[in-house]
Structures are given as C-alpha cells and as structure tokens.
Short mmCIF file of C-alpha atoms in Angstrom, two decimals:
data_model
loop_
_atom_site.label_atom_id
_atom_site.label_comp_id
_atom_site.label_asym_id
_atom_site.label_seq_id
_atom_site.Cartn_x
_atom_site.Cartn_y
_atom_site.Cartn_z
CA UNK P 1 0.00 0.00 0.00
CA UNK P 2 1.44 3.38 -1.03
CA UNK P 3 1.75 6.12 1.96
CA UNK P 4 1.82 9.73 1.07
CA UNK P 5 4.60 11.08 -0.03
CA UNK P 6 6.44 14.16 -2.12
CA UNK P 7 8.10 14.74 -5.50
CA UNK P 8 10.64 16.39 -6.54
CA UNK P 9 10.23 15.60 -10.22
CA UNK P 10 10.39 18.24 -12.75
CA UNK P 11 7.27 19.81 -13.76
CA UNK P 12 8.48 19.68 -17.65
CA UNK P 13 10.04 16.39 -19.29
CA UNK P 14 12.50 16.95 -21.98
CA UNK P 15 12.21 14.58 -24.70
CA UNK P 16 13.04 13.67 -28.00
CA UNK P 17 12.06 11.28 -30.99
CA UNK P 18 8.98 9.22 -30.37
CA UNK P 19 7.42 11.35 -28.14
CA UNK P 20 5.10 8.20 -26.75
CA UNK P 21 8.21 6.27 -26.18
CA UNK P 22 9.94 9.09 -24.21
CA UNK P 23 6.59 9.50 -22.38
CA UNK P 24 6.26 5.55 -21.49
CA UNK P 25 10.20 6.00 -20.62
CA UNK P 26 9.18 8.78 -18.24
CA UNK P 27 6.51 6.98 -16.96
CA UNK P 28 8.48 4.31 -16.30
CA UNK P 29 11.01 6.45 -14.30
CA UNK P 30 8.75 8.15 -12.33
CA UNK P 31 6.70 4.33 -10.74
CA UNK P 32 9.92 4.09 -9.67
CA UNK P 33 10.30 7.31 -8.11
CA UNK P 34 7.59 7.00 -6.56
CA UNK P 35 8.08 3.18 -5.39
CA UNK P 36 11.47 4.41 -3.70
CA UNK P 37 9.76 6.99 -2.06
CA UNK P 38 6.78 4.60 -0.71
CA UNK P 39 9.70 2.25 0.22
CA UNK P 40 11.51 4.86 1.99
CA UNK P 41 8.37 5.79 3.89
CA UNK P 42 7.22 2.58 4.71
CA UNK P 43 10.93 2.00 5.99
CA UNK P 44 11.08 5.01 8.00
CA UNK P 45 7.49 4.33 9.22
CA UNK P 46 8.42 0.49 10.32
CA UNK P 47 12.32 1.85 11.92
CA UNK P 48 9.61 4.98 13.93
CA UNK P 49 7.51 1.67 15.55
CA UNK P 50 10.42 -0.05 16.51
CA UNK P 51 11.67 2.64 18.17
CA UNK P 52 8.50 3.42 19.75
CA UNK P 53 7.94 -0.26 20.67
CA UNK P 54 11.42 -0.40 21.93
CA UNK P 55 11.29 2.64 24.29
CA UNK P 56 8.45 1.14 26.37
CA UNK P 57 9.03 0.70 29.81
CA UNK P 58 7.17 -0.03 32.79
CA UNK P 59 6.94 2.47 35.78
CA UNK P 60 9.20 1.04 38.66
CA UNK P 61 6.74 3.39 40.40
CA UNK P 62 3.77 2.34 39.20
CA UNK P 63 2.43 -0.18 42.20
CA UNK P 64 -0.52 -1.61 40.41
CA UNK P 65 1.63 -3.88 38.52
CA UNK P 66 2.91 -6.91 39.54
CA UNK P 67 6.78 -7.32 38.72
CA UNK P 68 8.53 -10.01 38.46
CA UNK P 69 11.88 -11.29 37.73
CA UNK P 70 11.92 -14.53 35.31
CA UNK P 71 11.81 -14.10 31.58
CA UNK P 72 8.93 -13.56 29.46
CA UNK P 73 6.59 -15.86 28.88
CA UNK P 74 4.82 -15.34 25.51
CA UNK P 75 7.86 -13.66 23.60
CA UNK P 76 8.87 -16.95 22.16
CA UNK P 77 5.10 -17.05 20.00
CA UNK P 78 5.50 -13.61 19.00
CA UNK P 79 8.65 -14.45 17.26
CA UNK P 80 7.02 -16.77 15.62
CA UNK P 81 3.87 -14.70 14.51
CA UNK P 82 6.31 -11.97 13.61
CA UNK P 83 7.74 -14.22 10.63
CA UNK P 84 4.63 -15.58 9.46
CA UNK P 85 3.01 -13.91 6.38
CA UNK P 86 -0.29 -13.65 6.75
CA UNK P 87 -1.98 -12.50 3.50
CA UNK P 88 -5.42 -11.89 2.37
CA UNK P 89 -6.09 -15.76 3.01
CA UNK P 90 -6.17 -16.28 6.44
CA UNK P 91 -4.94 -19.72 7.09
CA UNK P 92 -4.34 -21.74 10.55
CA UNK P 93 -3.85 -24.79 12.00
CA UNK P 94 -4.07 -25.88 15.41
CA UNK P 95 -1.34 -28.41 15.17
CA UNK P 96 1.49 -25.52 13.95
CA UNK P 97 4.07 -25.76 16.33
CA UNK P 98 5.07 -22.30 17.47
CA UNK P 99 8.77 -22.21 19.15
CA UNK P 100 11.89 -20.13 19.24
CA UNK P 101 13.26 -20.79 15.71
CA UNK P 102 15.04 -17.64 14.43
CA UNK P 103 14.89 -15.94 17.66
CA UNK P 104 16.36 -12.86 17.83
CA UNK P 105 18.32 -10.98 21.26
CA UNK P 106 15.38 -9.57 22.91
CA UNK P 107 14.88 -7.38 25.60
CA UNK P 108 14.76 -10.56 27.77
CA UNK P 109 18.20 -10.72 27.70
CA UNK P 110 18.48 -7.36 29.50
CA UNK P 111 18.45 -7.87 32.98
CA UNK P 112 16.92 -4.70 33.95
CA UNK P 113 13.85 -4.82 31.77
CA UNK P 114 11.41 -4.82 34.10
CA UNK P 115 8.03 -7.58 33.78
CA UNK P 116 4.89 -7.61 34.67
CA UNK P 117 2.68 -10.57 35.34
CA UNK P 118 -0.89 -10.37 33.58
CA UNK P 119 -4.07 -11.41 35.36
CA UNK P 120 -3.08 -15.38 34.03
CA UNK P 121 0.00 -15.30 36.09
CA UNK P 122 2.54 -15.41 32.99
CA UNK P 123 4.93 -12.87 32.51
CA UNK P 124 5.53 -9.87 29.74
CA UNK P 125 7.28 -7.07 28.37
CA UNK P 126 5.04 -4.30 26.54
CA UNK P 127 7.00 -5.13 23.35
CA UNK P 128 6.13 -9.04 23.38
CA UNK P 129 2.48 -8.16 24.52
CA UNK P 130 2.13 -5.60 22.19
CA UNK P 131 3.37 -7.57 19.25
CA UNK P 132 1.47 -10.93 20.43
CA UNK P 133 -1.71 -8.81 20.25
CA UNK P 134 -1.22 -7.23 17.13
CA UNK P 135 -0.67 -11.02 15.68
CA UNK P 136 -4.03 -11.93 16.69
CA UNK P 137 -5.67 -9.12 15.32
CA UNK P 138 -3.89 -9.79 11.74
CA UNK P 139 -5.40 -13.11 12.18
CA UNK P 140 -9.15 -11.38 12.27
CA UNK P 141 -9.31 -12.38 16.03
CA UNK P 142 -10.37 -9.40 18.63
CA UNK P 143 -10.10 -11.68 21.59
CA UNK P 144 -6.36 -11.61 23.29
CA UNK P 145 -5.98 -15.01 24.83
CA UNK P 146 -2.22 -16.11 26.27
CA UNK P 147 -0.64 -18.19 24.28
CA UNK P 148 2.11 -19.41 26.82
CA UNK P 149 2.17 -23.05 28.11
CA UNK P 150 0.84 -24.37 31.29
CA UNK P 151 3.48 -24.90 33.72
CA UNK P 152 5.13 -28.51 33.06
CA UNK P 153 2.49 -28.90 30.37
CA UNK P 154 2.62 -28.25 26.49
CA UNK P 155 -1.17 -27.16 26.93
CA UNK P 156 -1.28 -23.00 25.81
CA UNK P 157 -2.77 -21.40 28.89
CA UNK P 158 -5.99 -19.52 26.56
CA UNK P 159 -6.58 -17.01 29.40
CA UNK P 160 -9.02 -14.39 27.96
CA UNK P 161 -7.24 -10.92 28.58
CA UNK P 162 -9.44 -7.63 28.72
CA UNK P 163 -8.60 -4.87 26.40
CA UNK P 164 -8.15 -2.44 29.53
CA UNK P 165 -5.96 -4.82 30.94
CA UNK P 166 -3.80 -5.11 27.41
CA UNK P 167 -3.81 -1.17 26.83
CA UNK P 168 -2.21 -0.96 30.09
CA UNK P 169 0.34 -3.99 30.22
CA UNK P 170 1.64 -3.80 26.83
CA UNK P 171 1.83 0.29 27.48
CA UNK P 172 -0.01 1.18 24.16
CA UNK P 173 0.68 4.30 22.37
CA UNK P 174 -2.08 6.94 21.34
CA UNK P 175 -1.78 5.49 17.93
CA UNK P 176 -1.65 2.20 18.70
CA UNK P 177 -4.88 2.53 20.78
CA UNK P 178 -6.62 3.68 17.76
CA UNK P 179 -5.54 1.09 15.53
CA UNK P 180 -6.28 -1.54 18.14
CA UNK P 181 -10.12 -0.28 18.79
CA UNK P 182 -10.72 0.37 15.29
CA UNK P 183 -9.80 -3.17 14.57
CA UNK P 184 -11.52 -4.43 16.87
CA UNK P 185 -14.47 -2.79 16.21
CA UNK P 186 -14.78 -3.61 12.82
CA UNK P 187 -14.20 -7.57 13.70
CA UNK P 188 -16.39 -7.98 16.04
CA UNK P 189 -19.02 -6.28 13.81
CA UNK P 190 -18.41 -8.87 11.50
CA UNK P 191 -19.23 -11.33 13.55
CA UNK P 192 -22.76 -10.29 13.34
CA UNK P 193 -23.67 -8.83 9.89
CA UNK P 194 -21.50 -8.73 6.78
CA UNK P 195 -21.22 -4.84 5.46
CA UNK P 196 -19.07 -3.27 2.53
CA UNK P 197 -18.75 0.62 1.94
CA UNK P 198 -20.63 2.35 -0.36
CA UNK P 199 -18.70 3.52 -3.07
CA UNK P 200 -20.82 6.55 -3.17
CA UNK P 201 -21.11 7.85 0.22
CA UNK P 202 -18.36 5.38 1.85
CA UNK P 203 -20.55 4.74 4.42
CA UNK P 204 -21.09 0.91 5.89
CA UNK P 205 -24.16 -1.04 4.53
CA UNK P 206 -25.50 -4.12 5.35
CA UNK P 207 -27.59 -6.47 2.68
CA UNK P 208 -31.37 -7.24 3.41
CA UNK P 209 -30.78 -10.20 0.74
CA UNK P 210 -27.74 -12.16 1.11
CA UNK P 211 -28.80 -13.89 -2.33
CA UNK P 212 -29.36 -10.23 -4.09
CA UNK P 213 -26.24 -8.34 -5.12
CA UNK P 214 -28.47 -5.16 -6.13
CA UNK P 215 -28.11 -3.13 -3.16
CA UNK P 216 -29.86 0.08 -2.45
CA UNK P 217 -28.02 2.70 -0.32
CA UNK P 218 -30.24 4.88 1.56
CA UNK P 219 -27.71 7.53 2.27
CA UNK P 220 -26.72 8.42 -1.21
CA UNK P 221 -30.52 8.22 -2.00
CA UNK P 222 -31.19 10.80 0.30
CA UNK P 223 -28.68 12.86 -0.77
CA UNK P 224 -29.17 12.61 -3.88
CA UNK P 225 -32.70 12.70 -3.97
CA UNK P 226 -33.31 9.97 -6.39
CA UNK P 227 -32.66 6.22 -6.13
CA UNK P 228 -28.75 5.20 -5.63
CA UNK P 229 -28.05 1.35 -6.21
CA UNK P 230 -24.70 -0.16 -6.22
CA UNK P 231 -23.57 -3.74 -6.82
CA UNK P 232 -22.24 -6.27 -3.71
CA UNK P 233 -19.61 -8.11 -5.85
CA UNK P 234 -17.67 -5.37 -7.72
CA UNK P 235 -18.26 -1.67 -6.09
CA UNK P 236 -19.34 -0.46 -8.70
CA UNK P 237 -22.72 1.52 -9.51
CA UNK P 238 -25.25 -0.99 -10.62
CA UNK P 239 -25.68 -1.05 -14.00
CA UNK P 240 -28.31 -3.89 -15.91
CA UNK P 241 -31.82 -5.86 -14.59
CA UNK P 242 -32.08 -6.58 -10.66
CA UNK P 243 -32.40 -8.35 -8.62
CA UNK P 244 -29.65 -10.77 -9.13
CA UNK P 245 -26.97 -13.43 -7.44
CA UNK P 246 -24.36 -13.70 -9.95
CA UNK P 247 -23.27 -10.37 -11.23
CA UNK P 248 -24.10 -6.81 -11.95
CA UNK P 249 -23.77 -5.39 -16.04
CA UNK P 250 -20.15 -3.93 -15.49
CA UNK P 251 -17.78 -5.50 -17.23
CA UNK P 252 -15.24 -7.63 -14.88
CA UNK P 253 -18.03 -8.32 -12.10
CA UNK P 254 -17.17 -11.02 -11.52
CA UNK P 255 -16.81 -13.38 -7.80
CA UNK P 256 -12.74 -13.04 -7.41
CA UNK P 257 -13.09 -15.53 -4.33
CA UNK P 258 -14.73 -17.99 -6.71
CA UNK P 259 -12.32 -17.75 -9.32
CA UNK P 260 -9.49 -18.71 -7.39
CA UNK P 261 -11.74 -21.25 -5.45
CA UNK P 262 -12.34 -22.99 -9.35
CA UNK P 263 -8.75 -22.47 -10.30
CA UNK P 264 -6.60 -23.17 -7.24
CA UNK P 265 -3.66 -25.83 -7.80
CA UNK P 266 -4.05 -28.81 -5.54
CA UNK P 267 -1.82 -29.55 -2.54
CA UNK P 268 -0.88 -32.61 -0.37
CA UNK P 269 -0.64 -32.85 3.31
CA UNK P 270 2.37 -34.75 4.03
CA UNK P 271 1.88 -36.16 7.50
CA UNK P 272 -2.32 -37.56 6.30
CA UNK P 273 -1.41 -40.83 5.43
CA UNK P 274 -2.04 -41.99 1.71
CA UNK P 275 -4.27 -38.74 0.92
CA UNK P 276 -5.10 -38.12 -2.35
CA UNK P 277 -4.24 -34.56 -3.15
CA UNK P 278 -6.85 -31.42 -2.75
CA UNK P 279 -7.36 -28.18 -3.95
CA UNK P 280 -4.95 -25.76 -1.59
CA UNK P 281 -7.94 -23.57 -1.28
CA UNK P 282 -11.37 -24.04 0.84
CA UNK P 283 -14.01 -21.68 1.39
CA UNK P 284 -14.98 -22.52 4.93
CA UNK P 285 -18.37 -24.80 5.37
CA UNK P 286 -19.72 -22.08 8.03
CA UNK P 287 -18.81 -18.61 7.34
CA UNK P 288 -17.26 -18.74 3.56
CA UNK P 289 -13.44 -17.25 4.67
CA UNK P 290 -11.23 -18.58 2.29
CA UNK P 291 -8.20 -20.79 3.86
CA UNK P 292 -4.96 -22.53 2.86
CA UNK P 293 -3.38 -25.36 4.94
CA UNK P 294 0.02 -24.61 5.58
CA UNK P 295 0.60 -28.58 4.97
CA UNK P 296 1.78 -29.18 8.67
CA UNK P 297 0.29 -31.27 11.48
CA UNK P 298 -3.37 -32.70 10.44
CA UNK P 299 -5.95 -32.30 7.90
CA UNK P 300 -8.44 -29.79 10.47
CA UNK P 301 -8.09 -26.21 10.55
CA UNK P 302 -9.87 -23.91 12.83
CA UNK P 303 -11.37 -20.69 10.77
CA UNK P 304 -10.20 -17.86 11.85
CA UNK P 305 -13.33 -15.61 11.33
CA UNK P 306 -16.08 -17.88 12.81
CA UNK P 307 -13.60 -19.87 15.14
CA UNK P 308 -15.42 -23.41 13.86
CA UNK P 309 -13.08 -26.25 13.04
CA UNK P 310 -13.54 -28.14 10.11
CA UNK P 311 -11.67 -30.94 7.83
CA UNK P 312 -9.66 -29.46 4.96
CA UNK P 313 -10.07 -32.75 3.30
CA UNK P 314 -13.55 -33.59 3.22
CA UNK P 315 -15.30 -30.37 4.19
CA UNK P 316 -17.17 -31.47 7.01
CA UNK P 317 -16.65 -30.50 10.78
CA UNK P 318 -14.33 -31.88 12.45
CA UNK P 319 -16.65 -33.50 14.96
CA UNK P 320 -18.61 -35.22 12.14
CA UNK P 321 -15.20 -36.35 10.10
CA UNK P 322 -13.62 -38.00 13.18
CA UNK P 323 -16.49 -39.98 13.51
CA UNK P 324 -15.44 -42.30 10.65
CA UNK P 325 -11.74 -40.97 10.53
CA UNK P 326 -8.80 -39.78 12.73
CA UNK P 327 -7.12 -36.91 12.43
CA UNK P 328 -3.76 -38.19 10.47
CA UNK P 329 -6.02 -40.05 8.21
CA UNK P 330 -7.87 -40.29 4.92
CA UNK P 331 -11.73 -39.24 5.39
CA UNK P 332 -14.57 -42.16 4.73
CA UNK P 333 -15.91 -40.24 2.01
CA UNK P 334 -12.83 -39.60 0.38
CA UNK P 335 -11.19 -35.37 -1.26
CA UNK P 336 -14.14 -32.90 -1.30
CA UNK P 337 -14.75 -31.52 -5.38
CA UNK P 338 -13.77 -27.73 -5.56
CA UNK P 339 -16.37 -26.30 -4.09
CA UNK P 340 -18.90 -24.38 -7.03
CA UNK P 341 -20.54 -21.84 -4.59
CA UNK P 342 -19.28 -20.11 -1.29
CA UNK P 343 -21.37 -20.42 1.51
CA UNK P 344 -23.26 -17.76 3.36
CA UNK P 345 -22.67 -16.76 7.10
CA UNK P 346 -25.62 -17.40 8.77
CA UNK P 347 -25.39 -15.69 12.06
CA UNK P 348 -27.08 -16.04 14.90
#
C-alpha cells in the first residue's frame, strides 16, 4: 500500500524522438520514483515503531503492577507470529508448532527490563504483549488469549485478557490505541452482519438479501434525492436488470473468491497418510473465509473468522469427520470436489 509522499520531479520532461516512447520512458522512471519513495516511507514508518515499541518501559513506580523477575513468557510465539506472512487468506492450524526458531536478542536478555505478570500469572514485556496482540488481530481475532504453556504442560494457557488490561500492560501508544479499537471494532461487527462501503457515500451497509447483489443505499438516495443502487460483488454503480446473485452489467463483475476457489492448484498434506491430493484452497463450510493449509500437522483447521473447526479434506466438521476418521487419516468419504458456490454466514 502506497503512503503519502512528495516529488521532486520536474514539472516539464525533456524529450526527444517518439514522443510516446519518451513519455512511457518517463513513466516508467517516475513508478519508480515514486516506489522508492513509498519504500523509503514505509521503511522510515516500520524503523519509527520499533523505536516506539522499543522505548516502552514499565513504571518502577507504578504499584498496580505486579513485577517479576523470570523471563517472558509469551515472547517466544510472538517471534514466531512476527515471521509468518499472513496475506489476504487467512490460514491456521491448530497443530502448527510455534517455538523459538530464528529468535532474535530480545529485551529478555536485558536484565533490567522490568516484567509484569498479567491477570493469568505469565509474565511480559510491553514489546512481546504488544506484538502478540497485534498477531491476533492480523489473524481477524479481537479476543487476546495467552498463548504461553501451562506450567510442566505443552497445553497454551488460553486465558481471555481484557482490552483495559492489554492497553495498560503492553503500554499502548495513542496510535496504537486507535488502531487496536478500530480493529476491533470492525471484527467484532463482522461477527454479526457482513457490510461493505458504499462507493458513493463510503458509508457501511449491510444487505437485506444475502442472495441479491443489487443493493440500495439509503444515504446516497437521500442525498441525492433519487434512487442510488450499487452492486455487492464489484463496487461499482449498478448497472443492468435486478435483482440478481451472480453479477451486476459492469464488465469484470465477476466473484474473485470464486475464481481462485475454481482455479486453485491442488496440494498434499504430508503427514495424512495416503491422501489423495486437494485443492490448496477451501471456502470454509460455516462462514465462507477462504483458507490454505500450511501442509503441517493434520488435515483440520480452525477458521479464523467464525472460530469453527472443520476438515480441509472432506469439508465437514471436524466432529462429524472424526467420527469415521482420525485426524492423520484419509476421510470415509474420500477429497471434497472444488467447491462451485461459497457459503453464506448465517449468524445467529
């Protein structure tokens, strides 16, 4: 994503010959100007949050916390979530084993970092809280659970952790406050209606008719005093007859997540025994996210959106698959087909 940013380019080009081959040639030199420059931004904004992040300390003072001595206790995972790349497909599986691989020196190797102990009794820095959170919401998840182990167990501890209690432990800056509550506002809203922005007015609607991809936006009716109707699938102002479930008349409507459902390449899961291979991409059964394995541990995943587990393999929940299968094995009824539709979030 591109950050503001200023030129100094020239406000005349000097060119000879084939003027539209000095122009594409200018072109050409000025994406790149201006990719630098969004580089050099997005550099300088990422070394600003390390520094920020890094200047965080607790208040000796400050005799609400509880301090404590041994190292922290969740830095290890945030390591980990720190090197994983999660893109537009959320994917997860409950069998990943998160550890200290690539660790870097931390503040827990300075003696005099002070930590605190959160209401689970595991210990923190701000930094590793901060950056443990921020994991979770990249993940779509609003809720801050502890991900450290049980002592003398390798069971994570899941302690639910308040906001409040987060904005105060992991010390969070103005900005980072707003970033957190914006997330998780618009998550948990998700959880209970599905809403796009109007590409007149920008502001958030909600469909009447999940089936129906007319959609009429009051606002910009309003406004505009006449009728304002814009299409679910591409953004775009509706153009053709409506109601309808497949696509608007603009040219390119068409259902992206579909697509790459239909044309995915298939994958293998290397420790299911004997499994056939399957497409690497599955629209969940309950809320329609689309997931990848990442091919470790077994065939389940647990969505990330609507927290329901399900098998990769044969699509069904993972309560109904284990009852004629195991979890390292193939499924009774054999590789789902691509799927040919994505389903619909019914919420409650």
């Amino acid at each position: 994503m591109c950050k503001s940013w200023s030129s100094s380019a020239p406000a005349v080009w000097l060119c000879s010959g084939n003027p539209l081959e000095a122009q594409q040639k200018h072109s050409i030199t000025f994406a790149h100007t201006l990719c630098a420059a969004s580089e050099r931004a997005e550099r300088s904004d990422s070394m600003t949050t390390q520094r920020q992040e890094q200047d965080k300390r607790y208040d000796p003072a400050d005799s609400t916390l509880k301090f404590v001595t041994r190292q922290d206790d969740i830095s290890k995972f945030t390591h980990c979530a720190a090197e994983m790349n999660y893109s537009s497909i959320k994917l997860f599986s409950p069998q990943r084993q998160l550890g200290s691989q690539g660790a870097r020196r931390t503040l827990d190797d300075d003696p005099d970092t002070l930590r605190a102990e959160m209401s689970c009794g595991h210990a923190v820095t701000p930094q590793s809280l901060t950056a443990w959170c921020r994991s979770l919401l990249d993940q779509g998840q609003y809720v801050f659970r502890c991900p450290a182990l049980k002592d003398g167990t390798v069971q994570k501890c899941e302690a639910q952790w308040s906001y409040q209690e987060v904005r105060k432990l992991a010390v969070l800056t103005a900005a980072e406050q707003q970033h957190f509550e914006e997330t998780m506002a618009a998550l948990a809203a998700a959880e209970y209606c599905e809403f796009k922005s109007c590409p007149g007015c920008h502001t958030c609607v909600e469909r009447e008719d999940i089936s129906n991809l007319n959609v009429h936006c009051t606002v910009c009716s309003a406004v505009t005093a006449q009728a304002f109707e814009f299409c679910w699938q591409c953004l775009r102002v509706w153009k053709g007859p409506g109601p309808r479930s497949d696509r608007c008349g603009n040219d390119g409507c068409t259902n992206k997540d579909l697509e790459l459902l239909k044309g995915c390449p298939t994958t293998s899961l290397p420790q299911v025994q004997n499994l056939d291979p399957c497409p690497s991409i599955r629209a969940c059964p309950t809320c329609g996210l689309l997931l990848e394995h990442d091919r470790t541990g077994c065939k389940n995943i647990l969505c990330s959106r609507c927290q329901v587990e399900f098998c990769f393999v044969c699509l069904k929940l993972t309560p109904a698959c284990l009852q004629t299968s195991s979890y390292f094995l193939p499924c009774s009824d054999g590789v789902a087909p691509r799927q040919e539709a994505i389903p619909s979030w019914k919420r409650s």
